[in-house]
Coordinates of C-alpha atoms in Angstrom, one line a residue:
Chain K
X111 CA -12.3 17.1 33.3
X112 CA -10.9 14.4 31.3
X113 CA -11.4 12.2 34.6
X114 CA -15.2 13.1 34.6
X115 CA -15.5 12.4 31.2
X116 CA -13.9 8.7 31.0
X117 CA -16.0 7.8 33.9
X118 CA -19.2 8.5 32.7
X119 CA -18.2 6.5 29.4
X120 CA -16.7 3.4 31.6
X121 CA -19.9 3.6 33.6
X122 CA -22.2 3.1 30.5
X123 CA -19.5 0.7 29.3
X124 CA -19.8 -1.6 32.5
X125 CA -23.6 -1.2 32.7
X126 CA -24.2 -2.0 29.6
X127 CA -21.8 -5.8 30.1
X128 CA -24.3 -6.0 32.9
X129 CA -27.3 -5.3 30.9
X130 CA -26.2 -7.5 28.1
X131 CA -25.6 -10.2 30.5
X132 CA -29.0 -10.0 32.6
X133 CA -31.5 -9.5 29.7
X134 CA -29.4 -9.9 26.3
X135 CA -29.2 -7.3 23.6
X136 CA -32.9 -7.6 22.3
X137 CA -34.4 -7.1 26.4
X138 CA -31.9 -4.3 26.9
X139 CA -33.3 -0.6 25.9
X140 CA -31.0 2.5 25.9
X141 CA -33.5 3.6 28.4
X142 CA -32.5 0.9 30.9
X143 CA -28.8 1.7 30.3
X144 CA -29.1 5.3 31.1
X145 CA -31.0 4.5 34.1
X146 CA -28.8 2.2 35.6
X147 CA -25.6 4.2 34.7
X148 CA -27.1 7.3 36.0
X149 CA -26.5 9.3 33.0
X150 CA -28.4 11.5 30.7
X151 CA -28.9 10.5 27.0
X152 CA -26.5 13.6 25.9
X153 CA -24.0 12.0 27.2
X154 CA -24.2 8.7 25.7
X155 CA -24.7 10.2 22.6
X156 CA -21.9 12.0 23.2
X157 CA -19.9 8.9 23.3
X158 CA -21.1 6.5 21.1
X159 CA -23.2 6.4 18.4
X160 CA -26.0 4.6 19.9
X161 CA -27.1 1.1 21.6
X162 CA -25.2 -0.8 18.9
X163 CA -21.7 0.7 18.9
X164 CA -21.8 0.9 22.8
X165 CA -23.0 -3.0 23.0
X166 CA -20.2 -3.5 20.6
X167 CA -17.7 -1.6 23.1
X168 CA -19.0 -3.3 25.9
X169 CA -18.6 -7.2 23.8
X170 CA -15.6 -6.9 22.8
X171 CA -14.7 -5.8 26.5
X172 CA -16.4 -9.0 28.1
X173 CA -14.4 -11.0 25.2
X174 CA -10.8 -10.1 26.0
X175 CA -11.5 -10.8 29.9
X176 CA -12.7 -14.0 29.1
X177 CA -9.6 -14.9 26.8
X178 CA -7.4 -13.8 29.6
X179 CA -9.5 -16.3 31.7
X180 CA -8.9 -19.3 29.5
X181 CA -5.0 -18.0 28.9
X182 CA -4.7 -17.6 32.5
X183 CA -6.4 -21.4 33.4
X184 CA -4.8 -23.0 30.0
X185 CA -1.5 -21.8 30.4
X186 CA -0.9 -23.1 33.8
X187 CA 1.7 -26.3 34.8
X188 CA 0.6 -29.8 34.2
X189 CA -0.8 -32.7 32.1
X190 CA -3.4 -32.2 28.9
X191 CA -5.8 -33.4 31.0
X192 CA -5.6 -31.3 33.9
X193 CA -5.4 -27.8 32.0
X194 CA -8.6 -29.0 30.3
X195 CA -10.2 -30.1 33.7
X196 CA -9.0 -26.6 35.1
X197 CA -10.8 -24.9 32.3
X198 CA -14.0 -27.0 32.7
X199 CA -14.1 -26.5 36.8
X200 CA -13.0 -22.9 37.2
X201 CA -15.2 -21.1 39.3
X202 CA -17.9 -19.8 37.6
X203 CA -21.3 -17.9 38.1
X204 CA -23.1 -21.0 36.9
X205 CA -26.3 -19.4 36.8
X206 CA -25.7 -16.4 35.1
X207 CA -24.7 -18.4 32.4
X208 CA -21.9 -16.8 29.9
X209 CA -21.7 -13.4 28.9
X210 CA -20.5 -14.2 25.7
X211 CA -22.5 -17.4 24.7
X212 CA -25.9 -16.4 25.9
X213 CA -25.7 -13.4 23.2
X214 CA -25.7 -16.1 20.7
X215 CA -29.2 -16.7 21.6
X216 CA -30.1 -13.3 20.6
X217 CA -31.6 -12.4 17.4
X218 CA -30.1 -8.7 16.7
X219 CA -26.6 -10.2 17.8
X220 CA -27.2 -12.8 15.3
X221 CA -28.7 -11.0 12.6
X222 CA -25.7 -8.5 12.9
X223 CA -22.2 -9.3 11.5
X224 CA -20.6 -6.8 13.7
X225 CA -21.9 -7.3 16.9
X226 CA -21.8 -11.0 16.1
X227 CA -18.0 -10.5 15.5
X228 CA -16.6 -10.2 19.1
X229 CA -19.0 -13.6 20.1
X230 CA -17.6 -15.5 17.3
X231 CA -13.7 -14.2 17.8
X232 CA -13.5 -15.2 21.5
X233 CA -15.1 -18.3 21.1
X234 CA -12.9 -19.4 18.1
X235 CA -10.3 -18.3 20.3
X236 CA -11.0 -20.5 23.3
X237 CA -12.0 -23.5 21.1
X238 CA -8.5 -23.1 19.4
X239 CA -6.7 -22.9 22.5
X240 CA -8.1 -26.3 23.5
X241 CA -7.4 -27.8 21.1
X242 CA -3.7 -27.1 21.1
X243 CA -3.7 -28.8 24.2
X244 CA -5.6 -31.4 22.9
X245 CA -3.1 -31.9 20.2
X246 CA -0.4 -31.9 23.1
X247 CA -2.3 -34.5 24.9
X248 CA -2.3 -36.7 21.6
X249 CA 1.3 -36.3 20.8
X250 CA 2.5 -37.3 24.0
X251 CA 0.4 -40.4 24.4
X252 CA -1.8 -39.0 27.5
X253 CA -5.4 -39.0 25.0
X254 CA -6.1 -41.2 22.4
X255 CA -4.9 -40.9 18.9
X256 CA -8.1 -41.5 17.2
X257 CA -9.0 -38.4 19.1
X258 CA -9.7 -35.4 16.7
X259 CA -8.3 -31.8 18.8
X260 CA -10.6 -29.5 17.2
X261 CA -13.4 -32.0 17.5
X262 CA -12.6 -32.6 21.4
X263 CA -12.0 -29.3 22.0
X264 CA -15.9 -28.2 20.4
X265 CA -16.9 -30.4 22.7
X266 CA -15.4 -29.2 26.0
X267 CA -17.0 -25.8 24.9
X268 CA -20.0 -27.3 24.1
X269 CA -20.9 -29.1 27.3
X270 CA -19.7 -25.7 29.2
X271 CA -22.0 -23.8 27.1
X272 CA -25.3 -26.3 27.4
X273 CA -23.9 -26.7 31.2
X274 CA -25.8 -23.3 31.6
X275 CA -28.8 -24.1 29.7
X276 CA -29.0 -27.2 32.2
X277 CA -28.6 -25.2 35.0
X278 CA -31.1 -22.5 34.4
X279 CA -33.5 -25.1 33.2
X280 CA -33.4 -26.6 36.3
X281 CA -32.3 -23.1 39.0
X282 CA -29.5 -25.7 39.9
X283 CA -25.6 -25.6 39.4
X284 CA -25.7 -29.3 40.3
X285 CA -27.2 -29.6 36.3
X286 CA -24.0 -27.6 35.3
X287 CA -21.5 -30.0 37.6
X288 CA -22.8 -33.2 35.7
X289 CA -22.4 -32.4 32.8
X290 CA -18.3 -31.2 33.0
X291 CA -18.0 -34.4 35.4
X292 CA -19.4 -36.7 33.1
X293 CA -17.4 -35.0 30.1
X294 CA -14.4 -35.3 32.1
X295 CA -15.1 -39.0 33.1
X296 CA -15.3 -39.9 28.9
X297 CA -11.7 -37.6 28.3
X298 CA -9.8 -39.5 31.3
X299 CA -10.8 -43.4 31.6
X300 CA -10.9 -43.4 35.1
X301 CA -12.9 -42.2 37.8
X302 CA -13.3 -38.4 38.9
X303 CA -12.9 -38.0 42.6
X304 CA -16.2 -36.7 44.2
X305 CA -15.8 -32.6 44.1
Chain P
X806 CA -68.2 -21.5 14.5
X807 CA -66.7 -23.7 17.3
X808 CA -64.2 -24.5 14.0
X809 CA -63.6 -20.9 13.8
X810 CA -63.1 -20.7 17.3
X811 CA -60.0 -23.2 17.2
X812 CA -58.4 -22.1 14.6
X813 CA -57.5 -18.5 15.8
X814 CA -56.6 -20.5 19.1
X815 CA -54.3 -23.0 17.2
X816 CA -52.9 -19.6 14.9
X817 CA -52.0 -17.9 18.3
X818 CA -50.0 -20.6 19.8
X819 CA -48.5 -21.5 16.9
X820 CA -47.4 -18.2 16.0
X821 CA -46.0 -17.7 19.5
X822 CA -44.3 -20.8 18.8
X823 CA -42.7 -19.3 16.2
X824 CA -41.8 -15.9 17.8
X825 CA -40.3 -17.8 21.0
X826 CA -38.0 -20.0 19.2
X827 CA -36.8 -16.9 16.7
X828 CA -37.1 -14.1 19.4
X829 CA -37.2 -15.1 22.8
X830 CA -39.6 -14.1 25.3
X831 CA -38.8 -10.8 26.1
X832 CA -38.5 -10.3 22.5
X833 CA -41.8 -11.0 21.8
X834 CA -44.6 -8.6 22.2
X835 CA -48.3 -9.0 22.2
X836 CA -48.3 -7.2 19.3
X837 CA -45.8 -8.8 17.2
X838 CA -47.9 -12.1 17.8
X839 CA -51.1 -10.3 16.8
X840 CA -49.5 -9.0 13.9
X841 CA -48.2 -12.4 12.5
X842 CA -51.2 -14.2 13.6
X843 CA -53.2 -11.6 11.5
X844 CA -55.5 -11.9 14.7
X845 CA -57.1 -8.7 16.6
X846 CA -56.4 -7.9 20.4
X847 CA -60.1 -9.2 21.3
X848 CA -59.2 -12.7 20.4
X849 CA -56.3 -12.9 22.2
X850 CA -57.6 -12.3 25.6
X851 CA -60.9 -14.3 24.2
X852 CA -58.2 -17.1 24.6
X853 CA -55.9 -16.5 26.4
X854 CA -55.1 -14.1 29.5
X855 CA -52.3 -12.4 28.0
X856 CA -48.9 -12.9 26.4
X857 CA -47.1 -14.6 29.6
X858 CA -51.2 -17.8 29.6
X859 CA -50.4 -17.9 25.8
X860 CA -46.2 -18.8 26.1
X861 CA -47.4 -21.1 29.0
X862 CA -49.4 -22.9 26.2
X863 CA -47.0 -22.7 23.5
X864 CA -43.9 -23.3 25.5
X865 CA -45.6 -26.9 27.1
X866 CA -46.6 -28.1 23.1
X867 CA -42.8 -27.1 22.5
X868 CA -41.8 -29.3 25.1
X869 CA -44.2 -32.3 24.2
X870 CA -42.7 -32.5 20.6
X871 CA -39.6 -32.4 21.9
X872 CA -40.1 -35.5 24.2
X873 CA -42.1 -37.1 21.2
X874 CA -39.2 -37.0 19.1
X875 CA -37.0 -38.2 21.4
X876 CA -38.9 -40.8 22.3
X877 CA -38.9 -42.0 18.9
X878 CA -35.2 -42.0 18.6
X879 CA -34.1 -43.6 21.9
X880 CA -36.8 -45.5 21.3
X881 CA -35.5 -47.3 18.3
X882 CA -33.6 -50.8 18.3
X883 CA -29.7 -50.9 18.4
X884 CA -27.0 -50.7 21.0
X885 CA -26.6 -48.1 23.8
X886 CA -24.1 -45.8 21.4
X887 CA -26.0 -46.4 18.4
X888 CA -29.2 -44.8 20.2
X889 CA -27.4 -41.9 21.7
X890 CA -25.7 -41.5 18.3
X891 CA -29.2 -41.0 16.8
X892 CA -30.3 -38.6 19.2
X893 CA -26.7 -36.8 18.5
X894 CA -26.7 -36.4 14.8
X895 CA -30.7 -36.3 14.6
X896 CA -31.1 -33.5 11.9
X897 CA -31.6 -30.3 13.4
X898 CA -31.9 -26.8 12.1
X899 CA -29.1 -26.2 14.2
X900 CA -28.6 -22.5 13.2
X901 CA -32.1 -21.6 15.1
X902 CA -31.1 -23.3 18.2
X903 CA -33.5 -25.2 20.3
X904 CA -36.8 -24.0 21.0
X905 CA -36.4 -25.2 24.5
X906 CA -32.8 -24.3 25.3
X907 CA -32.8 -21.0 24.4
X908 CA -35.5 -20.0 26.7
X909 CA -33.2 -20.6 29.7
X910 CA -31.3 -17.5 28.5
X911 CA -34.5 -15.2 28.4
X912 CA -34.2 -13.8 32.0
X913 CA -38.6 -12.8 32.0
X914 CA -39.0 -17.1 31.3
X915 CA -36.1 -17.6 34.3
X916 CA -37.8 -15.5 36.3
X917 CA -41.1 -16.9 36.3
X918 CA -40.9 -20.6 38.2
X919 CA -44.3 -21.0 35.9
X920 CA -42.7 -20.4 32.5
X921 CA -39.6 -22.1 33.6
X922 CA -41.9 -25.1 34.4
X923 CA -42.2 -27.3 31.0
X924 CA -38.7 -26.2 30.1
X925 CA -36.9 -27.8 33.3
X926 CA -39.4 -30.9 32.5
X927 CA -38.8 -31.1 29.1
X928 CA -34.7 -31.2 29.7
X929 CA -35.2 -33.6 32.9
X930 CA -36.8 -35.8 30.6
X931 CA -34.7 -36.0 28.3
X932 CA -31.6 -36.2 30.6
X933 CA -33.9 -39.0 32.4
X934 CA -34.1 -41.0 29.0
X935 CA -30.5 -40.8 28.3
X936 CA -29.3 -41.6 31.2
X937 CA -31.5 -44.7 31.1
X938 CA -29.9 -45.8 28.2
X939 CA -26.1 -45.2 29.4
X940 CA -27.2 -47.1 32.3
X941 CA -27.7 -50.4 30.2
X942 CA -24.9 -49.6 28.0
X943 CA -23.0 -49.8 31.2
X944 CA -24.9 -52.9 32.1
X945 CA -24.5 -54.9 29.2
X946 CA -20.2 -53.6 29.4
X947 CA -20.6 -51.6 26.3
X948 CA -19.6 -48.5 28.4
X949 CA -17.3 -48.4 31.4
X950 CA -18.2 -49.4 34.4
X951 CA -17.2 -46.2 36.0
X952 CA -19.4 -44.2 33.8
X953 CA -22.0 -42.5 35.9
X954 CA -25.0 -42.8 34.4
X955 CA -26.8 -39.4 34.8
X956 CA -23.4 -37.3 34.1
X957 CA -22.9 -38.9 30.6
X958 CA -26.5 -38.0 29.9
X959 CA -25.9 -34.2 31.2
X960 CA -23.2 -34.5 29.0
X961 CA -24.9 -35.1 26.3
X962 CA -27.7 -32.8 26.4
X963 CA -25.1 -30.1 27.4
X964 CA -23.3 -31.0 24.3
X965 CA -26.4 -30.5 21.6
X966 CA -27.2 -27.4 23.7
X967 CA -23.7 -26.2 23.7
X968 CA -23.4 -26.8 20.1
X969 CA -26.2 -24.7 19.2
X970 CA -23.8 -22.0 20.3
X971 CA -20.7 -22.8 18.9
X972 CA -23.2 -22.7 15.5
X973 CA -24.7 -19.6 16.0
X974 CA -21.4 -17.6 17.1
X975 CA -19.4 -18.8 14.0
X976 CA -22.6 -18.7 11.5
X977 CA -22.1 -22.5 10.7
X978 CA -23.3 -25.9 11.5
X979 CA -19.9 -27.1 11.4
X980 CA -19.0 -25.6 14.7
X981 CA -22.0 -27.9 16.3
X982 CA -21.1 -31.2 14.2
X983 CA -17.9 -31.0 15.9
X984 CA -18.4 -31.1 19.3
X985 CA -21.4 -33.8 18.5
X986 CA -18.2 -36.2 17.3
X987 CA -15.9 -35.0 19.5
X988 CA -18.2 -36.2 22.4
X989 CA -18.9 -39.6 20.1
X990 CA -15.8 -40.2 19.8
X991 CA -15.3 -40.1 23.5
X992 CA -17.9 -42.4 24.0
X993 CA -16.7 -44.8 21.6
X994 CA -13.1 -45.6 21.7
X995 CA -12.8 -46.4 18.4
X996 CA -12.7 -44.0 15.2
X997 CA -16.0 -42.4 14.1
X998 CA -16.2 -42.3 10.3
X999 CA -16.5 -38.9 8.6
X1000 CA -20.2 -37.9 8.1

């Protein structure tokens, strides 16, 4: 029984990471959760306390996987450089965009401290990782001094982030693929291979 | 009457404008934009044939403002860095995102290879004017010579969109003034003064 019960909450957990994904929080409706998850609106109520604390549930779920990405891809062997190249390459769903990022475009998740929360967190927390590496990279002579971590490390984010907007501007990943090339051309003063 | 006629026109788009850049497109009813217009059903589809003609109108003013504006700062005399400098730290209401940009994360405007039109245009442009300018930059030796042109330009557009992110997740401007010097100071090997 317990079983049943923590599947039906997973499912509207999971849908819902879809959902918020696909159309944001503003384009999602409780109606197209329930649908999709194949549950009646007992039991979400049953489980949360409504679209807002299950989009919070389902946030802060999409957060922690993507700071085990970026622990995962930043915590590997090898040079500054090439952690930070790891990070910007890593296989991605280009034109999904970011499950995390896009929500910033949304007006509820905005206008709310606590769903905001989660967004902000887990990118704070990938910015800061950076930028300890950045620090690394300054200390041991591989980057520039002049070079400000936090600064260069806002700016990795940054062109991952507006590498999506670029993308689904143009329906193309190529848009995406510049933009990290061109970043990672400016960080290492030498050419990128061809990927 | 033909005065009359306009100005109801002009209050639609404008208002849709409005509702676009706060609320995206599938956050944006026909009736919200009736409602703030102050303008009845009738004169809407007068107009306009419904909310999808009237965001196709808005959407392509958007876009021409945007291409105005940064005609007028790439436009302007100075050296390669100087001019991609003043499209960088051009003041923005950077908590409210770019009108443009954050349509690519409104899946009904993705969806729609009409809607999606003057955003990809307006982006392409811009990337197109950049890239321009890197390309004398590199010319003249004021950039590197293995710089590619059109990947430090996605680059920089990726960073202003990406930034508009970092803001909106952390609540501050800061987050997007970062990643603008961080990417400056890339470009220029040499310091950049505090702002």
């Amino acid at each position: 029984m317990y079983g049943v019960v923590m599947s039906t909450q997973e499912r509207l957990i999971e849908t819902t990471r879809e959902l918020l994904w696909e159309r944001g929080y503003v384009g999602t409706s409780p109606k197209a959760i329930l649908q999709r998850a194949g549950v009646g609106q007992g039991s979400m109520y049953h489980h949360f306390a409504g679209k807002s604390d299950l989009a919070l549930t389902a946030i802060r779920r999409t957060g922690e996987e993507m700071r085990a990405t970026v622990d995962r891809l930043l915590g590997a062997d090898g040079s500054a450089y090439d952690r930070i190249a790891a990070y910007l390459l890593r296989e991605r769903d280009v034109l999904r965009g970011c499950p995390v990022g896009r929500l910033t475009m949304d007006p509820d998740v905005i206008a709310s401290d606590e769903l905001r929360g989660p967004v902000d967190d887990t990118i704070a927390y990938v910015k800061g990782r950076l930028a300890d590496i950045v620090q690394e990279g300054v200390d041991s002579g591989e980057f520039a001094a002049h070079l400000v971590p936090r600064e260069i490390a806002a700016a990795v984010v940054a062109t991952v982030q507006g590498g999506y907007v670029l993308a689904r501007a143009s329906g193309d990943t190529d848009a995406f693929d510049a933009g990290v090339r061109g970043l990672l051309s400016l960080l290492k003063p030498s050419p990128v291979p061809t990927a």
